[in-house]
Amino acid sequence: MDAHLNRLTIYTKKMDALVTFYAHYFGYTAHHDPADRILELVPPGHGVVLQLHPMSKGQKEGQVSVKLTFDVANVPEFSEWAREKGLVFGAIHQADGYQFANAKDPAKNSISISSRAFRQAPS
């Protein structure tokens, strides 16, 4: 099974400031679908896509504000494969044209598998 770390989710209350910062200093370009709450910052050339996710009211910035997201073509299939190896993901969630599921690594960092990278653009 293939899973590649190509996205890093940053939970924030400062979306605009982060867009400006990463665009100015690192050349990232903002991609945002108005129907989606996640704003993607795409690097020039190759690199990790930064997904800016609105932070919930109960979270404080700097406190568990990063999630490693692994791109997988088939979330249910990968989830089952991982379960057989000992890693149990939570419920599979349906989002706008893709699926994702969450788990924790041994140090309790949030990780996710997501088919977001494989979704088809709206027609």
Tab-separated table of N, CA, C and O in Angstrom:
chain	number	residue	atom	x	y	z
A	1	MET	N	0.852	-1.193	0.000
A	1	MET	CA	0.000	0.000	0.000
A	1	MET	C	0.889	1.245	0.000
A	1	MET	O	1.844	1.310	0.750
A	2	ASP	N	0.527	2.205	-0.811
A	2	ASP	CA	1.275	3.457	-0.866
A	2	ASP	C	0.577	4.533	-0.045
A	2	ASP	O	-0.634	4.696	-0.133
A	3	ALA	N	1.370	5.243	0.726
A	3	ALA	CA	0.893	6.414	1.459
A	3	ALA	C	2.053	7.393	1.525
A	3	ALA	O	3.144	7.035	1.960
A	4	HIS	N	1.829	8.601	1.072
A	4	HIS	CA	2.886	9.601	1.017
A	4	HIS	C	2.495	10.825	1.825
A	4	HIS	O	1.359	11.290	1.735
A	5	LEU	N	3.446	11.322	2.599
A	5	LEU	CA	3.199	12.543	3.367
A	5	LEU	C	3.424	13.725	2.436
A	5	LEU	O	4.547	14.090	2.125
A	6	ASN	N	2.335	14.268	1.945
A	6	ASN	CA	2.389	15.387	1.013
A	6	ASN	C	1.634	16.600	1.523
A	6	ASN	O	1.620	17.625	0.874
A	7	ARG	N	0.974	16.461	2.676
A	7	ARG	CA	0.165	17.543	3.215
A	7	ARG	C	0.388	17.643	4.723
A	7	ARG	O	0.514	16.641	5.389
A	8	LEU	N	0.394	18.859	5.192
A	8	LEU	CA	0.500	19.123	6.613
A	8	LEU	C	-0.651	20.050	6.971
A	8	LEU	O	-0.802	21.116	6.368
A	9	THR	N	-1.492	19.636	7.897
A	9	THR	CA	-2.636	20.441	8.305
A	9	THR	C	-2.244	21.306	9.496
A	9	THR	O	-1.749	20.798	10.492
A	10	ILE	N	-2.468	22.598	9.346
A	10	ILE	CA	-2.196	23.553	10.424
A	10	ILE	C	-3.531	24.130	10.874
A	10	ILE	O	-4.250	24.738	10.081
A	11	TYR	N	-3.878	23.927	12.130
A	11	TYR	CA	-5.102	24.494	12.692
A	11	TYR	C	-4.781	25.914	13.142
A	11	TYR	O	-3.801	26.143	13.852
A	12	THR	N	-5.589	26.860	12.716
A	12	THR	CA	-5.266	28.254	13.012
A	12	THR	C	-6.501	29.139	13.082
A	12	THR	O	-7.534	28.826	12.500
A	13	LYS	N	-6.359	30.229	13.813
A	13	LYS	CA	-7.363	31.291	13.829
A	13	LYS	C	-6.862	32.472	13.000
A	13	LYS	O	-7.518	33.498	12.928
A	14	LYS	N	-5.684	32.322	12.396
A	14	LYS	CA	-5.033	33.412	11.665
A	14	LYS	C	-4.794	33.028	10.211
A	14	LYS	O	-3.676	33.088	9.714
A	15	MET	N	-5.860	32.622	9.517
A	15	MET	CA	-5.756	32.174	8.133
A	15	MET	C	-5.059	33.215	7.258
A	15	MET	O	-4.101	32.895	6.562
A	16	ASP	N	-5.557	34.452	7.263
A	16	ASP	CA	-5.012	35.481	6.386
A	16	ASP	C	-3.530	35.742	6.661
A	16	ASP	O	-2.736	35.896	5.732
A	17	ALA	N	-3.166	35.787	7.932
A	17	ALA	CA	-1.769	36.040	8.292
A	17	ALA	C	-0.865	34.904	7.800
A	17	ALA	O	0.253	35.152	7.318
A	18	LEU	N	-1.341	33.658	7.899
A	18	LEU	CA	-0.527	32.533	7.438
A	18	LEU	C	-0.414	32.519	5.914
A	18	LEU	O	0.657	32.220	5.373
A	19	VAL	N	-1.493	32.852	5.214
A	19	VAL	CA	-1.428	32.930	3.752
A	19	VAL	C	-0.368	33.951	3.345
A	19	VAL	O	0.499	33.681	2.512
A	20	THR	N	-0.431	35.130	3.941
A	20	THR	CA	0.515	36.195	3.625
A	20	THR	C	1.949	35.769	3.943
A	20	THR	O	2.859	35.960	3.138
A	21	PHE	N	2.152	35.183	5.116
A	21	PHE	CA	3.489	34.765	5.550
A	21	PHE	C	4.104	33.748	4.591
A	21	PHE	O	5.219	33.932	4.106
A	22	TYR	N	3.372	32.649	4.314
A	22	TYR	CA	3.934	31.591	3.480
A	22	TYR	C	4.061	32.008	2.021
A	22	TYR	O	4.964	31.558	1.314
A	23	ALA	N	3.188	32.888	1.551
A	23	ALA	CA	3.311	33.401	0.180
A	23	ALA	C	4.536	34.313	0.077
A	23	ALA	O	5.346	34.181	-0.850
A	24	HIS	N	4.676	35.211	1.035
A	24	HIS	CA	5.760	36.195	0.996
A	24	HIS	C	7.144	35.564	1.157
A	24	HIS	O	8.053	35.857	0.398
A	25	TYR	N	7.299	34.712	2.140
A	25	TYR	CA	8.617	34.172	2.445
A	25	TYR	C	8.977	32.898	1.691
A	25	TYR	O	10.152	32.613	1.485
A	26	PHE	N	7.974	32.105	1.311
A	26	PHE	CA	8.272	30.800	0.725
A	26	PHE	C	7.633	30.560	-0.640
A	26	PHE	O	7.767	29.481	-1.203
A	27	GLY	N	6.934	31.551	-1.174
A	27	GLY	CA	6.382	31.437	-2.514
A	27	GLY	C	5.141	30.568	-2.654
A	27	GLY	O	4.772	30.179	-3.763
A	28	TYR	N	4.482	30.256	-1.547
A	28	TYR	CA	3.267	29.440	-1.605
A	28	TYR	C	2.130	30.223	-2.254
A	28	TYR	O	2.051	31.448	-2.127
A	29	THR	N	1.238	29.510	-2.931
A	29	THR	CA	0.061	30.092	-3.564
A	29	THR	C	-1.187	29.519	-2.894
A	29	THR	O	-1.289	28.308	-2.702
A	30	ALA	N	-2.120	30.404	-2.563
A	30	ALA	CA	-3.359	29.969	-1.908
A	30	ALA	C	-4.344	29.430	-2.936
A	30	ALA	O	-4.536	30.028	-3.993
A	31	HIS	N	-4.935	28.279	-2.617
A	31	HIS	CA	-6.004	27.677	-3.411
A	31	HIS	C	-7.169	27.428	-2.461
A	31	HIS	O	-7.017	26.706	-1.483
A	32	HIS	N	-8.311	28.046	-2.764
A	32	HIS	CA	-9.440	27.892	-1.849
A	32	HIS	C	-10.739	27.743	-2.617
A	32	HIS	O	-11.070	28.570	-3.463
A	33	ASP	N	-11.441	26.696	-2.313
A	33	ASP	CA	-12.784	26.479	-2.833
A	33	ASP	C	-13.725	27.078	-1.789
A	33	ASP	O	-13.718	26.648	-0.636
A	34	PRO	N	-14.534	28.066	-2.152
A	34	PRO	CA	-15.413	28.717	-1.169
A	34	PRO	C	-16.349	27.750	-0.436
A	34	PRO	O	-16.800	28.038	0.662
A	35	ALA	N	-16.609	26.585	-1.027
A	35	ALA	CA	-17.490	25.607	-0.376
A	35	ALA	C	-16.727	24.727	0.611
A	35	ALA	O	-17.318	23.885	1.278
A	36	ASP	N	-15.402	24.915	0.707
A	36	ASP	CA	-14.549	24.077	1.553
A	36	ASP	C	-13.942	24.928	2.651
A	36	ASP	O	-13.462	26.034	2.402
A	37	ARG	N	-13.940	24.442	3.880
A	37	ARG	CA	-13.363	25.237	4.970
A	37	ARG	C	-11.840	25.155	5.006
A	37	ARG	O	-11.195	25.954	5.668
A	38	ILE	N	-11.245	24.196	4.312
A	38	ILE	CA	-9.788	24.077	4.274
A	38	ILE	C	-9.241	24.925	3.131
A	38	ILE	O	-9.713	24.847	2.010
A	39	LEU	N	-8.244	25.728	3.429
A	39	LEU	CA	-7.551	26.519	2.421
A	39	LEU	C	-6.202	25.859	2.196
A	39	LEU	O	-5.477	25.573	3.146
A	40	GLU	N	-5.860	25.568	0.958
A	40	GLU	CA	-4.587	24.919	0.666
A	40	GLU	C	-3.556	25.936	0.211
A	40	GLU	O	-3.844	26.804	-0.613
A	41	LEU	N	-2.357	25.817	0.754
A	41	LEU	CA	-1.215	26.603	0.305
A	41	LEU	C	-0.304	25.642	-0.444
A	41	LEU	O	0.216	24.676	0.138
A	42	VAL	N	-0.118	25.909	-1.739
A	42	VAL	CA	0.652	25.021	-2.603
A	42	VAL	C	2.026	25.636	-2.836
A	42	VAL	O	2.135	26.807	-3.231
A	43	PRO	N	3.101	24.839	-2.628
A	43	PRO	CA	4.445	25.379	-2.803
A	43	PRO	C	4.803	25.505	-4.284
A	43	PRO	O	4.221	24.819	-5.127
A	44	PRO	N	5.763	26.361	-4.568
A	44	PRO	CA	6.249	26.403	-5.949
A	44	PRO	C	7.045	25.120	-6.201
A	44	PRO	O	7.790	24.670	-5.345
A	45	GLY	N	6.866	24.494	-7.323
A	45	GLY	CA	7.586	23.246	-7.599
A	45	GLY	C	7.087	22.133	-6.704
A	45	GLY	O	5.905	21.991	-6.458
A	46	HIS	N	8.016	21.345	-6.196
A	46	HIS	CA	7.672	20.213	-5.335
A	46	HIS	C	7.714	20.628	-3.872
A	46	HIS	O	8.416	21.553	-3.508
A	47	GLY	N	6.988	19.914	-3.059
A	47	GLY	CA	7.010	20.186	-1.632
A	47	GLY	C	5.697	19.830	-0.985
A	47	GLY	O	4.761	19.361	-1.634
A	48	VAL	N	5.627	20.070	0.291
A	48	VAL	CA	4.461	19.717	1.088
A	48	VAL	C	3.389	20.799	0.962
A	48	VAL	O	3.680	21.988	1.106
A	49	VAL	N	2.151	20.380	0.690
A	49	VAL	CA	1.009	21.292	0.667
A	49	VAL	C	0.622	21.565	2.120
A	49	VAL	O	0.509	20.639	2.930
A	50	LEU	N	0.442	22.835	2.447
A	50	LEU	CA	-0.021	23.216	3.777
A	50	LEU	C	-1.525	23.411	3.710
A	50	LEU	O	-2.023	24.192	2.905
A	51	GLN	N	-2.252	22.679	4.542
A	51	GLN	CA	-3.702	22.808	4.614
A	51	GLN	C	-4.032	23.639	5.839
A	51	GLN	O	-3.756	23.208	6.957
A	52	LEU	N	-4.595	24.818	5.629
A	52	LEU	CA	-4.980	25.661	6.757
A	52	LEU	C	-6.422	25.334	7.124
A	52	LEU	O	-7.324	25.454	6.304
A	53	HIS	N	-6.603	24.903	8.352
A	53	HIS	CA	-7.906	24.442	8.838
A	53	HIS	C	-8.342	25.365	9.964
A	53	HIS	O	-7.586	25.606	10.914
A	54	PRO	N	-9.554	25.906	9.906
A	54	PRO	CA	-10.005	26.783	10.993
A	54	PRO	C	-9.972	26.054	12.345
A	54	PRO	O	-10.424	24.924	12.458
A	55	MET	N	-9.425	26.715	13.318
A	55	MET	CA	-9.305	26.147	14.660
A	55	MET	C	-10.630	26.278	15.402
A	55	MET	O	-11.310	27.291	15.301
A	56	SER	N	-10.979	25.233	16.145
A	56	SER	CA	-12.218	25.294	16.918
A	56	SER	C	-12.052	26.245	18.101
A	56	SER	O	-10.939	26.559	18.516
A	57	LYS	N	-13.169	26.682	18.650
A	57	LYS	CA	-13.151	27.649	19.749
A	57	LYS	C	-12.410	27.130	20.974
A	57	LYS	O	-11.796	27.883	21.699
A	58	GLY	N	-12.465	25.816	21.208
A	58	GLY	CA	-11.842	25.247	22.400
A	58	GLY	C	-10.338	25.046	22.299
A	58	GLY	O	-9.678	24.786	23.290
A	59	GLN	N	-9.776	25.176	21.099
A	59	GLN	CA	-8.341	24.965	20.928
A	59	GLN	C	-7.584	26.278	21.105
A	59	GLN	O	-8.106	27.355	20.839
A	60	LYS	N	-6.336	26.146	21.563
A	60	LYS	CA	-5.460	27.299	21.659
A	60	LYS	C	-4.345	27.092	20.643
A	60	LYS	O	-3.863	25.973	20.452
A	61	GLU	N	-3.927	28.173	19.974
A	61	GLU	CA	-2.853	28.043	18.999
A	61	GLU	C	-1.591	27.551	19.688
A	61	GLU	O	-1.310	27.892	20.824
A	62	GLY	N	-0.851	26.724	18.972
A	62	GLY	CA	0.365	26.149	19.519
A	62	GLY	C	0.102	24.906	20.354
A	62	GLY	O	1.019	24.285	20.865
A	63	GLN	N	-1.157	24.512	20.510
A	63	GLN	CA	-1.516	23.353	21.314
A	63	GLN	C	-2.155	22.328	20.380
A	63	GLN	O	-3.271	22.505	19.924
A	64	VAL	N	-1.437	21.272	20.064
A	64	VAL	CA	-1.903	20.234	19.160
A	64	VAL	C	-2.492	20.877	17.902
A	64	VAL	O	-3.640	20.691	17.571
A	65	SER	N	-1.679	21.651	17.213
A	65	SER	CA	-2.197	22.389	16.080
A	65	SER	C	-1.686	21.884	14.734
A	65	SER	O	-1.815	22.563	13.736
A	66	VAL	N	-1.110	20.691	14.710
A	66	VAL	CA	-0.604	20.128	13.468
A	66	VAL	C	-1.087	18.690	13.334
A	66	VAL	O	-1.164	17.955	14.312
A	67	LYS	N	-1.427	18.327	12.117
A	67	LYS	CA	-1.810	16.948	11.822
A	67	LYS	C	-1.056	16.521	10.566
A	67	LYS	O	-1.040	17.253	9.580
A	68	LEU	N	-0.427	15.349	10.606
A	68	LEU	CA	0.241	14.804	9.426
A	68	LEU	C	-0.806	14.093	8.584
A	68	LEU	O	-1.493	13.197	9.065
A	69	THR	N	-0.928	14.479	7.321
A	69	THR	CA	-1.932	13.894	6.436
A	69	THR	C	-1.239	13.120	5.320
A	69	THR	O	-0.467	13.692	4.555
A	70	PHE	N	-1.537	11.831	5.245
A	70	PHE	CA	-0.959	10.962	4.233
A	70	PHE	C	-1.964	10.758	3.113
A	70	PHE	O	-3.110	10.372	3.360
A	71	ASP	N	-1.537	11.037	1.877
A	71	ASP	CA	-2.404	10.854	0.718
A	71	ASP	C	-2.515	9.367	0.390
A	71	ASP	O	-1.503	8.691	0.202
A	72	VAL	N	-3.734	8.873	0.316
A	72	VAL	CA	-4.006	7.490	-0.098
A	72	VAL	C	-5.168	7.529	-1.088
A	72	VAL	O	-6.097	8.320	-0.942
A	73	ALA	N	-5.115	6.694	-2.098
A	73	ALA	CA	-6.160	6.688	-3.118
A	73	ALA	C	-7.473	6.125	-2.589
A	73	ALA	O	-8.547	6.587	-2.960
A	74	ASN	N	-7.394	5.139	-1.687
A	74	ASN	CA	-8.593	4.466	-1.204
A	74	ASN	C	-8.532	4.390	0.327
A	74	ASN	O	-7.830	3.546	0.880
A	75	VAL	N	-9.253	5.271	0.988
A	75	VAL	CA	-9.206	5.358	2.449
A	75	VAL	C	-9.692	4.077	3.123
A	75	VAL	O	-9.011	3.556	4.012
A	76	PRO	N	-10.848	3.518	2.749
A	76	PRO	CA	-11.292	2.289	3.414
A	76	PRO	C	-10.295	1.132	3.245
A	76	PRO	O	-10.021	0.402	4.200
A	77	GLU	N	-9.748	0.995	2.050
A	77	GLU	CA	-8.802	-0.088	1.796
A	77	GLU	C	-7.526	0.087	2.620
A	77	GLU	O	-7.032	-0.849	3.234
A	78	PHE	N	-6.993	1.316	2.654
A	78	PHE	CA	-5.786	1.560	3.437
A	78	PHE	C	-6.058	1.383	4.926
A	78	PHE	O	-5.242	0.821	5.652
A	79	SER	N	-7.214	1.852	5.385
A	79	SER	CA	-7.578	1.721	6.791
A	79	SER	C	-7.605	0.251	7.209
A	79	SER	O	-7.097	-0.115	8.278
A	80	GLU	N	-8.190	-0.587	6.376
A	80	GLU	CA	-8.246	-2.024	6.668
A	80	GLU	C	-6.844	-2.638	6.653
A	80	GLU	O	-6.497	-3.429	7.524
A	81	TRP	N	-6.047	-2.270	5.670
A	81	TRP	CA	-4.664	-2.767	5.575
A	81	TRP	C	-3.887	-2.390	6.842
A	81	TRP	O	-3.181	-3.218	7.414
A	82	ALA	N	-4.017	-1.118	7.280
A	82	ALA	CA	-3.320	-0.658	8.485
A	82	ALA	C	-3.816	-1.392	9.724
A	82	ALA	O	-3.027	-1.763	10.596
A	83	ARG	N	-5.157	-1.616	9.814
A	83	ARG	CA	-5.729	-2.325	10.964
A	83	ARG	C	-5.130	-3.722	11.076
A	83	ARG	O	-4.794	-4.180	12.172
A	84	GLU	N	-4.966	-4.385	9.954
A	84	GLU	CA	-4.372	-5.728	9.961
A	84	GLU	C	-2.934	-5.706	10.461
A	84	GLU	O	-2.436	-6.695	10.970
A	85	LYS	N	-2.273	-4.570	10.335
A	85	LYS	CA	-0.895	-4.409	10.802
A	85	LYS	C	-0.830	-3.829	12.217
A	85	LYS	O	0.252	-3.672	12.764
A	86	GLY	N	-1.998	-3.438	12.788
A	86	GLY	CA	-2.022	-2.969	14.166
A	86	GLY	C	-2.330	-1.499	14.377
A	86	GLY	O	-2.372	-1.036	15.509
A	87	LEU	N	-2.541	-0.727	13.304
A	87	LEU	CA	-2.881	0.693	13.447
A	87	LEU	C	-4.357	0.867	13.125
A	87	LEU	O	-4.793	0.615	12.010
A	88	VAL	N	-5.130	1.310	14.121
A	88	VAL	CA	-6.569	1.445	13.945
A	88	VAL	C	-6.919	2.918	13.735
A	88	VAL	O	-6.636	3.763	14.587
A	89	PHE	N	-7.524	3.195	12.583
A	89	PHE	CA	-8.026	4.529	12.295
A	89	PHE	C	-9.461	4.614	12.784
A	89	PHE	O	-10.162	3.616	12.860
A	90	GLY	N	-9.897	5.818	13.077
A	90	GLY	CA	-11.282	6.037	13.498
A	90	GLY	C	-12.223	5.945	12.316
A	90	GLY	O	-11.864	5.460	11.240
A	91	ALA	N	-13.419	6.446	12.521
A	91	ALA	CA	-14.457	6.414	11.489
A	91	ALA	C	-13.966	7.084	10.212
A	91	ALA	O	-13.194	8.048	10.254
A	92	ILE	N	-14.433	6.569	9.092
A	92	ILE	CA	-14.126	7.185	7.804
A	92	ILE	C	-15.167	8.273	7.566
A	92	ILE	O	-16.367	8.028	7.622
A	93	HIS	N	-14.680	9.484	7.348
A	93	HIS	CA	-15.539	10.644	7.147
A	93	HIS	C	-15.620	10.986	5.666
A	93	HIS	O	-14.611	10.935	4.963
A	94	GLN	N	-16.798	11.359	5.229
A	94	GLN	CA	-17.010	11.799	3.854
A	94	GLN	C	-16.984	13.319	3.844
A	94	GLN	O	-17.732	13.959	4.574
A	95	ALA	N	-16.097	13.891	3.034
A	95	ALA	CA	-16.025	15.348	2.899
A	95	ALA	C	-16.460	15.718	1.481
A	95	ALA	O	-17.102	14.921	0.815
A	96	ASP	N	-16.105	16.892	1.039
A	96	ASP	CA	-16.490	17.349	-0.298
A	96	ASP	C	-15.670	16.650	-1.368
A	96	ASP	O	-14.634	17.153	-1.801
A	97	GLY	N	-16.121	15.468	-1.791
A	97	GLY	CA	-15.459	14.744	-2.871
A	97	GLY	C	-14.294	13.876	-2.457
A	97	GLY	O	-13.558	13.380	-3.307
A	98	TYR	N	-14.113	13.683	-1.165
A	98	TYR	CA	-13.031	12.817	-0.693
A	98	TYR	C	-13.383	12.244	0.671
A	98	TYR	O	-14.359	12.640	1.297
A	99	GLN	N	-12.563	11.284	1.121
A	99	GLN	CA	-12.745	10.676	2.440
A	99	GLN	C	-11.477	10.859	3.264
A	99	GLN	O	-10.383	11.027	2.716
A	100	PHE	N	-11.633	10.775	4.586
A	100	PHE	CA	-10.470	10.792	5.470
A	100	PHE	C	-10.801	10.049	6.749
A	100	PHE	O	-11.966	9.839	7.093
A	101	ALA	N	-9.740	9.624	7.430
A	101	ALA	CA	-9.868	8.963	8.734
A	101	ALA	C	-8.667	9.380	9.576
A	101	ALA	O	-7.585	9.658	9.047
A	102	ASN	N	-8.869	9.415	10.888
A	102	ASN	CA	-7.839	9.914	11.800
A	102	ASN	C	-7.356	8.830	12.763
A	102	ASN	O	-8.081	7.889	13.082
A	103	ALA	N	-6.127	9.030	13.233
A	103	ALA	CA	-5.522	8.152	14.238
A	103	ALA	C	-4.459	8.968	14.969
A	103	ALA	O	-4.332	10.179	14.749
A	104	LYS	N	-3.728	8.323	15.836
A	104	LYS	CA	-2.626	8.960	16.565
A	104	LYS	C	-1.374	8.111	16.368
A	104	LYS	O	-1.442	6.884	16.271
A	105	ASP	N	-0.218	8.761	16.332
A	105	ASP	CA	1.031	8.014	16.295
A	105	ASP	C	1.420	7.639	17.732
A	105	ASP	O	0.706	8.008	18.677
A	106	PRO	N	2.507	6.918	17.935
A	106	PRO	CA	2.866	6.496	19.300
A	106	PRO	C	3.087	7.635	20.283
A	106	PRO	O	2.927	7.462	21.481
A	107	ALA	N	3.433	8.830	19.772
A	107	ALA	CA	3.629	9.979	20.656
A	107	ALA	C	2.358	10.817	20.778
A	107	ALA	O	2.393	11.933	21.279
A	108	LYS	N	1.237	10.280	20.303
A	108	LYS	CA	-0.068	10.909	20.377
A	108	LYS	C	-0.235	12.120	19.449
A	108	LYS	O	-1.093	12.974	19.658
A	109	ASN	N	0.607	12.188	18.405
A	109	ASN	CA	0.427	13.211	17.383
A	109	ASN	C	-0.707	12.785	16.466
A	109	ASN	O	-0.855	11.603	16.156
A	110	SER	N	-1.496	13.744	16.009
A	110	SER	CA	-2.603	13.446	15.102
A	110	SER	C	-2.073	13.119	13.716
A	110	SER	O	-1.215	13.824	13.189
A	111	ILE	N	-2.605	12.048	13.146
A	111	ILE	CA	-2.291	11.689	11.772
A	111	ILE	C	-3.601	11.410	11.058
A	111	ILE	O	-4.626	11.131	11.693
A	112	SER	N	-3.576	11.511	9.748
A	112	SER	CA	-4.779	11.305	8.954
A	112	SER	C	-4.395	10.631	7.643
A	112	SER	O	-3.298	10.850	7.129
A	113	ILE	N	-5.312	9.808	7.136
A	113	ILE	CA	-5.198	9.329	5.762
A	113	ILE	C	-6.336	9.998	5.009
A	113	ILE	O	-7.437	10.151	5.544
A	114	SER	N	-6.052	10.447	3.784
A	114	SER	CA	-7.034	11.237	3.059
A	114	SER	C	-6.920	10.990	1.559
A	114	SER	O	-5.819	10.875	1.025
A	115	SER	N	-8.071	10.944	0.908
A	115	SER	CA	-8.087	10.828	-0.551
A	115	SER	C	-8.298	12.201	-1.195
A	115	SER	O	-8.549	12.294	-2.402
A	116	ARG	N	-8.147	13.279	-0.424
A	116	ARG	CA	-8.340	14.637	-0.931
A	116	ARG	C	-7.505	14.924	-2.181
A	116	ARG	O	-7.982	15.535	-3.130
A	117	ALA	N	-6.270	14.453	-2.214
A	117	ALA	CA	-5.385	14.703	-3.358
A	117	ALA	C	-5.888	14.034	-4.631
A	117	ALA	O	-5.496	14.421	-5.720
A	118	PHE	N	-6.776	13.062	-4.491
A	118	PHE	CA	-7.263	12.301	-5.635
A	118	PHE	C	-8.677	12.707	-6.065
A	118	PHE	O	-9.229	12.119	-6.977
A	119	ARG	N	-9.250	13.707	-5.375
A	119	ARG	CA	-10.622	14.106	-5.711
A	119	ARG	C	-10.638	14.793	-7.065
A	119	ARG	O	-9.661	15.388	-7.494
A	120	GLN	N	-11.761	14.701	-7.696
A	120	GLN	CA	-11.922	15.316	-9.005
A	120	GLN	C	-12.474	16.724	-8.823
A	120	GLN	O	-13.320	16.961	-7.956
A	121	ALA	N	-11.969	17.618	-9.652
A	121	ALA	CA	-12.433	19.002	-9.585
A	121	ALA	C	-13.924	19.048	-9.934
A	121	ALA	O	-14.384	18.283	-10.774
A	122	PRO	N	-14.660	19.952	-9.290
A	122	PRO	CA	-16.086	20.070	-9.601
A	122	PRO	C	-16.288	20.435	-11.079
A	122	PRO	O	-15.510	21.173	-11.639
A	123	SER	N	-17.339	19.898	-11.677
A	123	SER	CA	-17.583	20.194	-13.094
A	123	SER	C	-18.392	21.441	-13.258
A	123	SER	O	-19.131	21.881	-12.505
